[in-house]
Amino acid sequence: MIEKRKEEHIRIAENENVSAFHNYWDDVYLMHEADPEVNYDDIDTGVDFLGKHLGFPMVISSMTGGAEIAKKINYNLATVAEKYQLAMGVGSMRAAIVNRSLSDTYSVINERNVPIKIANIGAPQLVPQGKEAIDEKDIAYIYDLIKADFLAVHFNFLQEMVQPEGDRNAEGVIKRIKELSGSFNIIAKETGSGFSKATAQRLADAGVKAIEVSGLSGTTFAAVEYYRAKNEGNAEKMRIGETFWNWGIPSPASVYYCSDVLPVIGSGGLRNGLDLAKAISLGASLGGFARTLLKDADQSVEAVSRNVEMIEREFKVAMFLTGNKNVYELRKTKKVIGEPLKEWMEV
Amino acid sequence: MIEKRKEEHIRIAENENVSAFHNYWDDVYLMHEADPEVNYDDIDTGVDFLGKHLGFPMVISSMTGGAEIAKKINYNLATVAEKYQLAMGVGSMRAAIVNRSLSDTYSVINERNVPIKIANIGAPQLVPQGKEAIDEKDIAYIYDLIKADFLAVHFNFLQEMVQPEGDRNAEGVIKRIKELSGSFNIIAKETGSGFSKATAQRLADAGVKAIEVSGLSGTTFAAVEYYRAKNEGNAEKMRIGETFWNWGIPSPASVYYCSDVLPVIGSGGLRNGLDLAKAISLGASLGGFARTLLKDADQSVEAVSRNVEMIEREFKVAMFLTGNKNVYELRKTKKVIGEPLKEWMEV
Amino acid sequence: MIEKRKEEHIRIAENENVSAFHNYWDDVYLMHEADPEVNYDDIDTGVDFLGKHLGFPMVISSMTGGAEIAKKINYNLATVAEKYQLAMGVGSMRAAIVNRSLSDTYSVINERNVPIKIANIGAPQLVPQGKEAIDEKDIAYIYDLIKADFLAVHFNFLQEMVQPEGDRNAEGVIKRIKELSGSFNIIAKETGSGFSKATAQRLADAGVKAIEVSGLSGTTFAAVEYYRAKNEGNAEKMRIGETFWNWGIPSPASVYYCSDVLPVIGSGGLRNGLDLAKAISLGASLGGFARTLLKDADQSVEAVSRNVEMIEREFKVAMFLTGNKNVYELRKTKKVIGEPLKEWMEV
Amino acid sequence: MIEKRKEEHIRIAENENVSAFHNYWDDVYLMHEADPEVNYDDIDTGVDFLGKHLGFPMVISSMTGGAEIAKKINYNLATVAEKYQLAMGVGSMRAAIVNRSLSDTYSVINERNVPIKIANIGAPQLVPQGKEAIDEKDIAYIYDLIKADFLAVHFNFLQEMVQPEGDRNAEGVIKRIKELSGSFNIIAKETGSGFSKATAQRLADAGVKAIEVSGLSGTTFAAVEYYRAKNEGNAEKMRIGETFWNWGIPSPASVYYCSDVLPVIGSGGLRNGLDLAKAISLGASLGGFARTLLKDADQSVEAVSRNVEMIEREFKVAMFLTGNKNVYELRKTKKVIGEPLKEWMEV
Ligand SMILES: Cc1cc2nc3c(=O)[nH]c(=O)nc-3n(C[C@H](O)[C@H](O)[C@H](O)COP(=O)(O)O)c2cc1C
Ligand SMILES: Cc1cc2nc3c(=O)[nH]c(=O)nc-3n(C[C@H](O)[C@H](O)[C@H](O)COP(=O)(O)O)c2cc1C
Ligand SMILES: Cc1cc2nc3c(=O)[nH]c(=O)nc-3n(C[C@H](O)[C@H](O)[C@H](O)COP(=O)(O)O)c2cc1C
Ligand SMILES: Cc1cc2nc3c(=O)[nH]c(=O)nc-3n(C[C@H](O)[C@H](O)[C@H](O)COP(=O)(O)O)c2cc1C
């Protein structure tokens, strides 16, 4: 059942327009440097992220696992993550807990030398939902399964809410996070609606190591569920998907809010290396890409590779054209913020 | 004659686009809480409104009565109001005063156990208009007829003005309101153009208990009368309808202005439970829905019921996703205001 | 030749879209008063303008004369000006100076009892342009011809500039105005580009009695000349018409700038009585309508009359809905200014 | 090879839409002066630019050379530059250095009496790029070749970056500029992305005499290269062209930033004489036009001449309508800045 749903998610994400109406990265402008005084070939795109080194500050955000098709996707992504020295997350690993025969759809990434590996579990699963919460042993299992560096706990309550069958308890999550943060390096991750500054602060206090914002701009699960509902002919669920289609904190605003508090992975709507540079310029340490890689990953290593190579190229070009020799300088580069994003930056 | 006009109003409201060009609720954004720390099932959507308890802060705004078709509509609405424990208004009760044989098209709501019932009369009828003003005895009659908790006095002077045959005297209304406010619990209600803060203050001084803003965003009677004029081939009346189509104070601005002064029912353009949550977040105690329920009410109890269930669900989801356990907390939730609404919030 | 050009102007103004791209009156919002406490029938729309009384603060702005078709138009307009007690201007009277046999195309308005009559001459004609400037005797002739209360000196230098054959000297205009202001009651009038505050001040110092702003929003002569050029197949002139199509100070901004300095006639783009009320609310004493009356005036008294009746009605409705019993109160009514007009109000 | 690429550039610039999505000159509004008190025929459009006199403040920006078609274009442009007494640049002269037989495609402009002649070389060629940097002797050669008054060093790093084969070293440019500024009058020139204030300051410190901003609004080489890539079927290069299509500092903002620091040539997106007047009003000394002249220059002297005559006319009309008798006054004329440009003016 999970497996079937996962595949449906992938097909919808590949074929339908599941993006927010406005991509707020379009409201961020970097200040051009006509005379960059940089040799492109000397630009160092490398970064250290909490002790590990990456080729450039890109994360392949958590997408899949727990289905046959996912195995291929994860393998292709891992191959490219190794090639470009990227961080990579796998999709929610609940399936591997429930059904260990699906474990290899995740652990396939161990066949490649991925510098930062991120396990993934939903925040809703950390607390009882009718059924019992996932226990620490299970988490240790998935963490070890991929030899993870981090555990992304994804906060996808919008998605849960737009499904009638979704998990509906969020109480106690922070307590569980606090407990788990002794044993695991936790990244608090959204899936399309972003984190506010206050929430980032609360998560930092609970021992979280980093935030992946995944704000409003790109994939929204209200849209994904809208299309699932459409396939099912479920008018009620279609309506709630429409109502919450554009719900959330714009990605760049969320990066800006949270990066005062914790290391941040800027994500949600990144389409290219210029968007990545914008994320860094607003304070992110890394930037995460999900849906924009999906179709390529479903196709071949070469397809993803070409895409990632372009992202790296565009990112390096943005560094060059702003006259920044390394990623740490880029974080302080000048920028201009346009409407409608501006309203969010001023609260 | 009234009866025929009432039916025409309903048909137009059901079938034509009688909304303002811009729905200003689209300019209100609630701050998402990624980790709400709430159990959805524990969320208390209940509210007390001036001594009465509601299942969630929804009012079925005054729409109809005085015609056969209205009886069915009111019956269907009342059935749903009982089911979800909502407040409900009936349409203008002048018809019942003029022709008591029409009384049951209103009193039909007594067949259901509606927690808050709101009688309805036009402010223009409180003062002489060529014909005499309605006297207190008549008001007592309609109040008792539905065993009302409140009397909504609707200020629909825009509508009067766009009809050549409309009532044109507004002098003395406030004096009548002051007199009546000793005997009846009065809600001052607009029908699509909203109240300013100064007006709310004057009405509060006159003894009014609450304001239903019904501002600019949804149904505008300039549009309704435009279509009536079109049917009649009356070019002059069509023109005045067009000229004043977008007249009024945007609903969210009016909620914001008035809620410092009196308990407020936010209405005018609410389409779903998220809009309702936005109204509450700006200071409203309750939110009112009219036209969005009309077609369903004309059809069946089941249709309205499904719609209201979705509104409740969306409302509760918005509470959940902003991390608010009860409606009183929701009123203090963070929000962002976009253009063009922003200009109205700054005056 | 003038005669032919005049007719061409009229045909173009009737049949082509010769308006600025944006009508800035759409950026002005009046604050609705739900409980106006006014009897519509008691509203006094009358105003005194520099010693004369008008039925409501409307001017029929200068449009025509000097051609057979103009005679009918002026007659029709004057008939309506008498009926509604409006001020009325005739078009540029140069034709009557050059060729006195055309005088009756202007003086036809004396057949009606128009409360304020405004003679009209171009500012460019007050100074030498190759040919000699018009002398005071000629001005006295046209002033007396229509028994004028005012002399509108129209500043139409944009129009002159977009025609290759246009007058190109503006030097000495202010000196002539100063001289003439001893003998005539002068209104400085634009024809679609508005006055700045500094210019209004200079004109006030020169003895001008009032300003008719005729700003950017409605008719622009860059467009009129564009269409003339198109008819002639003159690509150069078409281009300059396009380049300056949206040149000028938005009408509401100009009203706002100038009304600190002199009595103001708000004009340029007024379409209805609501626009008129907006002009008054920004400080204008009267509001002027031109092109919106042209087609009706070319047709019949009845057609213009119907239009003016609607304008009056809409104006009175706007007064009513803002709770203003007379025009002087309306000038102080609350308003909200939106983008893009706002940028102009803040300089 | 260079020759073929040059011709391709020209064809694309003539036939495809290679402009930024938004022309920011549309966000600049000049304050109209209804009574300009100027005689159009007395307006002095002349300017002195660093010791040389021009008929009006227009530069024909650097476009071409090094190909047969370029010779004709340069000849036609020079003929018009003489006629209207304009400054004129030739395109990048690298071709003449590499292959002296191409020299006459540049020196053809010596057949006309052009008041200010601007030689042109790319900043990337001033530093080693695998191959050696251009030496001072070569620069002296091209400078003398056209008897240049200035050497425009063009900073086109965006263009280099969107081509896989582009030059990628920018290190040492400023040092070379400093050295060369002893022997040549250098203008630092962009080609579509503009200069920031800080960069202008650095260039001033290195001895540069003026800045030609060529900001974002008109031609963008990301677009030009996008179309070349499209012709080649090179998807990667198409993508990077799209990603950086709107990269850069809006032309009017760049004029505003830099004119505090150095004499400025406002360029990038100028379409007519009104845009030129806007550039001057923001502080530019001259304004540069490129692509808008290209097709005409490719056709005939008459075609360019007609275009330039219109530009001059429109410019003079703008001076007249703002009441400015000479170009120095125009620089202080009042203006209003609209969105989205405004965000850039406030940083
Ligand atoms: C098909 C698909 C599946 C996803 N599955 C997960 C998941 O299992 N766990 C998770 O944390 N995020 C998941 N995400 C969310 C992404 O990691 C990311 O936060 C979100 O899609 C926004 O980024 P984008 O706009 O680049 O797609 C998924 C996204 C997509 C498109
Ligand atoms: C068909 C129809 C009839 C209405 N009749 C009344 C009425 O009799 N009395 C009243 O106070 N408001 C009446 N209203 C106004 C509504 O109560 C409400 O204020 C207004 O429609 C704005 O809300 P909406 O945008 O949700 O429709 C009516 C609205 C509609 C659509
Ligand atoms: C056909 C036509 C002829 C005009 N002729 C004159 C004129 O002779 N003198 C003058 O002062 N204004 C003249 N105007 C300008 C108008 O008085 C007015 O200032 C301008 O049209 C802007 O108002 P509108 O947008 O309501 O048309 C004319 C306008 C039109 C449409
Ligand atoms: C076909 C073409 C060729 C160009 N070649 C050069 C060049 O060789 N050197 C240079 O400095 N700028 C060159 N430019 C850039 C222009 O000088 C100018 O900076 C830019 O096009 C922006 O102005 P525009 O929007 O008016 O076209 C070229 C522009 C075009 C359209």
PDB file of C-alpha atoms in Angstrom, chain A residues 40-149:
ATOM      1  CA  TYR A  40      36.952  31.103 -12.625  1.00  0.00           C
ATOM      2  CA  ASP A  41      39.271  28.138 -12.344  1.00  0.00           C
ATOM      3  CA  ASP A  42      40.426  29.243  -8.896  1.00  0.00           C
ATOM      4  CA  ILE A  43      36.934  29.480  -7.476  1.00  0.00           C
ATOM      5  CA  ASP A  44      36.527  27.129  -4.614  1.00  0.00           C
ATOM      6  CA  THR A  45      32.972  25.864  -4.469  1.00  0.00           C
ATOM      7  CA  GLY A  46      33.832  23.441  -1.705  1.00  0.00           C
ATOM      8  CA  VAL A  47      32.252  23.670   1.733  1.00  0.00           C
ATOM      9  CA  ASP A  48      32.508  21.947   5.052  1.00  0.00           C
ATOM     10  CA  PHE A  49      29.196  21.081   6.541  1.00  0.00           C
ATOM     11  CA  LEU A  50      29.354  20.048  10.169  1.00  0.00           C
ATOM     12  CA  GLY A  51      32.676  18.329   9.701  1.00  0.00           C
ATOM     13  CA  LYS A  52      32.235  16.805   6.232  1.00  0.00           C
ATOM     14  CA  HIS A  53      33.454  18.200   2.958  1.00  0.00           C
ATOM     15  CA  LEU A  54      31.321  18.705  -0.164  1.00  0.00           C
ATOM     16  CA  GLY A  55      32.279  19.541  -3.728  1.00  0.00           C
ATOM     17  CA  PHE A  56      29.775  22.337  -3.753  1.00  0.00           C
ATOM     18  CA  PRO A  57      26.997  23.229  -1.335  1.00  0.00           C
ATOM     19  CA  MET A  58      24.325  21.008  -2.807  1.00  0.00           C
ATOM     20  CA  VAL A  59      22.079  18.485  -1.155  1.00  0.00           C
ATOM     21  CA  ILE A  60      19.976  16.016  -3.072  1.00  0.00           C
ATOM     22  CA  SER A  61      16.913  16.317  -0.869  1.00  0.00           C
ATOM     23  CA  SER A  62      15.096  13.292   0.435  1.00  0.00           C
ATOM     24  CA  MET A  63      12.712  11.832  -2.060  1.00  0.00           C
ATOM     25  CA  THR A  64      12.279   8.148  -2.210  1.00  0.00           C
ATOM     26  CA  GLY A  65      12.746   4.571  -1.096  1.00  0.00           C
ATOM     27  CA  GLY A  66      10.506   1.661  -0.246  1.00  0.00           C
ATOM     28  CA  ALA A  67       9.595   0.721  -3.797  1.00  0.00           C
ATOM     29  CA  GLU A  68      11.349  -0.970  -6.685  1.00  0.00           C
ATOM     30  CA  ILE A  69      11.404   2.183  -8.778  1.00  0.00           C
ATOM     31  CA  ALA A  70      12.908   4.010  -5.790  1.00  0.00           C
ATOM     32  CA  LYS A  71      15.886   1.719  -5.745  1.00  0.00           C
ATOM     33  CA  LYS A  72      16.949   2.732  -9.201  1.00  0.00           C
ATOM     34  CA  ILE A  73      16.350   6.383  -8.443  1.00  0.00           C
ATOM     35  CA  ASN A  74      18.407   6.255  -5.263  1.00  0.00           C
ATOM     36  CA  TYR A  75      21.181   4.397  -7.040  1.00  0.00           C
ATOM     37  CA  ASN A  76      21.333   6.962  -9.820  1.00  0.00           C
ATOM     38  CA  LEU A  77      21.273   9.848  -7.398  1.00  0.00           C
ATOM     39  CA  ALA A  78      23.985   8.298  -5.215  1.00  0.00           C
ATOM     40  CA  THR A  79      26.189   7.790  -8.236  1.00  0.00           C
ATOM     41  CA  VAL A  80      25.958  11.456  -9.036  1.00  0.00           C
ATOM     42  CA  ALA A  81      26.325  12.451  -5.375  1.00  0.00           C
ATOM     43  CA  GLU A  82      29.604  10.609  -5.329  1.00  0.00           C
ATOM     44  CA  LYS A  83      30.739  12.093  -8.611  1.00  0.00           C
ATOM     45  CA  TYR A  84      30.109  15.700  -7.520  1.00  0.00           C
ATOM     46  CA  GLN A  85      30.666  15.079  -3.815  1.00  0.00           C
ATOM     47  CA  LEU A  86      27.209  16.075  -2.686  1.00  0.00           C
ATOM     48  CA  ALA A  87      25.109  15.404   0.355  1.00  0.00           C
ATOM     49  CA  MET A  88      22.186  13.119  -0.269  1.00  0.00           C
ATOM     50  CA  GLY A  89      19.068  12.171   1.588  1.00  0.00           C
ATOM     51  CA  VAL A  90      16.876   9.168   1.006  1.00  0.00           C
ATOM     52  CA  GLY A  91      13.098   9.281   1.286  1.00  0.00           C
ATOM     53  CA  SER A  92      11.134   8.411   4.370  1.00  0.00           C
ATOM     54  CA  MET A  93      12.473   5.133   5.759  1.00  0.00           C
ATOM     55  CA  ARG A  94       9.334   4.030   7.507  1.00  0.00           C
ATOM     56  CA  ALA A  95       8.844   1.428   4.821  1.00  0.00           C
ATOM     57  CA  ALA A  96      12.144  -0.207   5.780  1.00  0.00           C
ATOM     58  CA  ILE A  97      11.051  -0.380   9.373  1.00  0.00           C
ATOM     59  CA  VAL A  98       7.690  -1.864   8.574  1.00  0.00           C
ATOM     60  CA  ASN A  99       9.037  -4.216   5.955  1.00  0.00           C
ATOM     61  CA  ARG A 100      12.749  -4.942   6.156  1.00  0.00           C
ATOM     62  CA  SER A 101      12.719  -6.645   2.776  1.00  0.00           C
ATOM     63  CA  LEU A 102      12.503  -3.132   1.336  1.00  0.00           C
ATOM     64  CA  SER A 103      15.720  -2.059   3.055  1.00  0.00           C
ATOM     65  CA  ASP A 104      17.866  -2.376  -0.035  1.00  0.00           C
ATOM     66  CA  THR A 105      15.858   0.312  -1.809  1.00  0.00           C
ATOM     67  CA  TYR A 106      17.587   2.685   0.616  1.00  0.00           C
ATOM     68  CA  SER A 107      20.895   0.966   1.364  1.00  0.00           C
ATOM     69  CA  VAL A 108      21.609   0.869  -2.348  1.00  0.00           C
ATOM     70  CA  ILE A 109      23.247   4.241  -1.822  1.00  0.00           C
ATOM     71  CA  ASN A 110      26.006   2.523   0.128  1.00  0.00           C
ATOM     72  CA  GLU A 111      27.234   1.171  -3.193  1.00  0.00           C
ATOM     73  CA  ARG A 112      28.506   4.671  -3.810  1.00  0.00           C
ATOM     74  CA  ASN A 113      30.795   6.847  -1.791  1.00  0.00           C
ATOM     75  CA  VAL A 114      28.410   9.610  -0.825  1.00  0.00           C
ATOM     76  CA  PRO A 115      30.138  12.152   1.441  1.00  0.00           C
ATOM     77  CA  ILE A 116      27.089  13.008   3.550  1.00  0.00           C
ATOM     78  CA  LYS A 117      24.208  10.544   3.843  1.00  0.00           C
ATOM     79  CA  ILE A 118      20.952  11.574   5.411  1.00  0.00           C
ATOM     80  CA  ALA A 119      18.466   9.084   6.789  1.00  0.00           C
ATOM     81  CA  ASN A 120      14.854  10.181   6.865  1.00  0.00           C
ATOM     82  CA  ILE A 121      11.852   9.699   9.072  1.00  0.00           C
ATOM     83  CA  GLY A 122       8.641  11.637   9.508  1.00  0.00           C
ATOM     84  CA  ALA A 123       8.060  13.706  12.616  1.00  0.00           C
ATOM     85  CA  PRO A 124       4.532  12.289  12.832  1.00  0.00           C
ATOM     86  CA  GLN A 125       6.004   8.816  13.308  1.00  0.00           C
ATOM     87  CA  LEU A 126       7.869   9.938  16.409  1.00  0.00           C
ATOM     88  CA  VAL A 127       4.652  10.182  18.400  1.00  0.00           C
ATOM     89  CA  PRO A 128       1.711   7.826  18.788  1.00  0.00           C
ATOM     90  CA  GLN A 129      -0.912   8.048  16.040  1.00  0.00           C
ATOM     91  CA  GLY A 130      -3.412   5.423  17.028  1.00  0.00           C
ATOM     92  CA  LYS A 131      -0.547   3.048  16.277  1.00  0.00           C
ATOM     93  CA  GLU A 132       2.597   3.253  18.395  1.00  0.00           C
ATOM     94  CA  ALA A 133       5.472   5.661  17.767  1.00  0.00           C
ATOM     95  CA  ILE A 134       8.665   4.459  16.193  1.00  0.00           C
ATOM     96  CA  ASP A 135      11.150   3.556  18.878  1.00  0.00           C
ATOM     97  CA  GLU A 136      14.816   4.441  19.116  1.00  0.00           C
ATOM     98  CA  LYS A 137      15.865   0.949  18.088  1.00  0.00           C
ATOM     99  CA  ASP A 138      14.063   1.279  14.767  1.00  0.00           C
ATOM    100  CA  ILE A 139      15.675   4.604  14.166  1.00  0.00           C
ATOM    101  CA  ALA A 140      19.068   3.149  14.945  1.00  0.00           C
ATOM    102  CA  TYR A 141      18.266   0.465  12.397  1.00  0.00           C
ATOM    103  CA  ILE A 142      17.578   2.882   9.540  1.00  0.00           C
ATOM    104  CA  TYR A 143      20.437   5.160  10.579  1.00  0.00           C
ATOM    105  CA  ASP A 144      22.879   2.287  10.430  1.00  0.00           C
ATOM    106  CA  LEU A 145      21.267   0.848   7.331  1.00  0.00           C
ATOM    107  CA  ILE A 146      22.653   3.631   5.186  1.00  0.00           C
ATOM    108  CA  LYS A 147      25.542   4.497   7.512  1.00  0.00           C
ATOM    109  CA  ALA A 148      23.949   7.891   7.931  1.00  0.00           C
ATOM    110  CA  ASP A 149      25.666  11.081   8.961  1.00  0.00           C
TER     111      ASP A 149
END
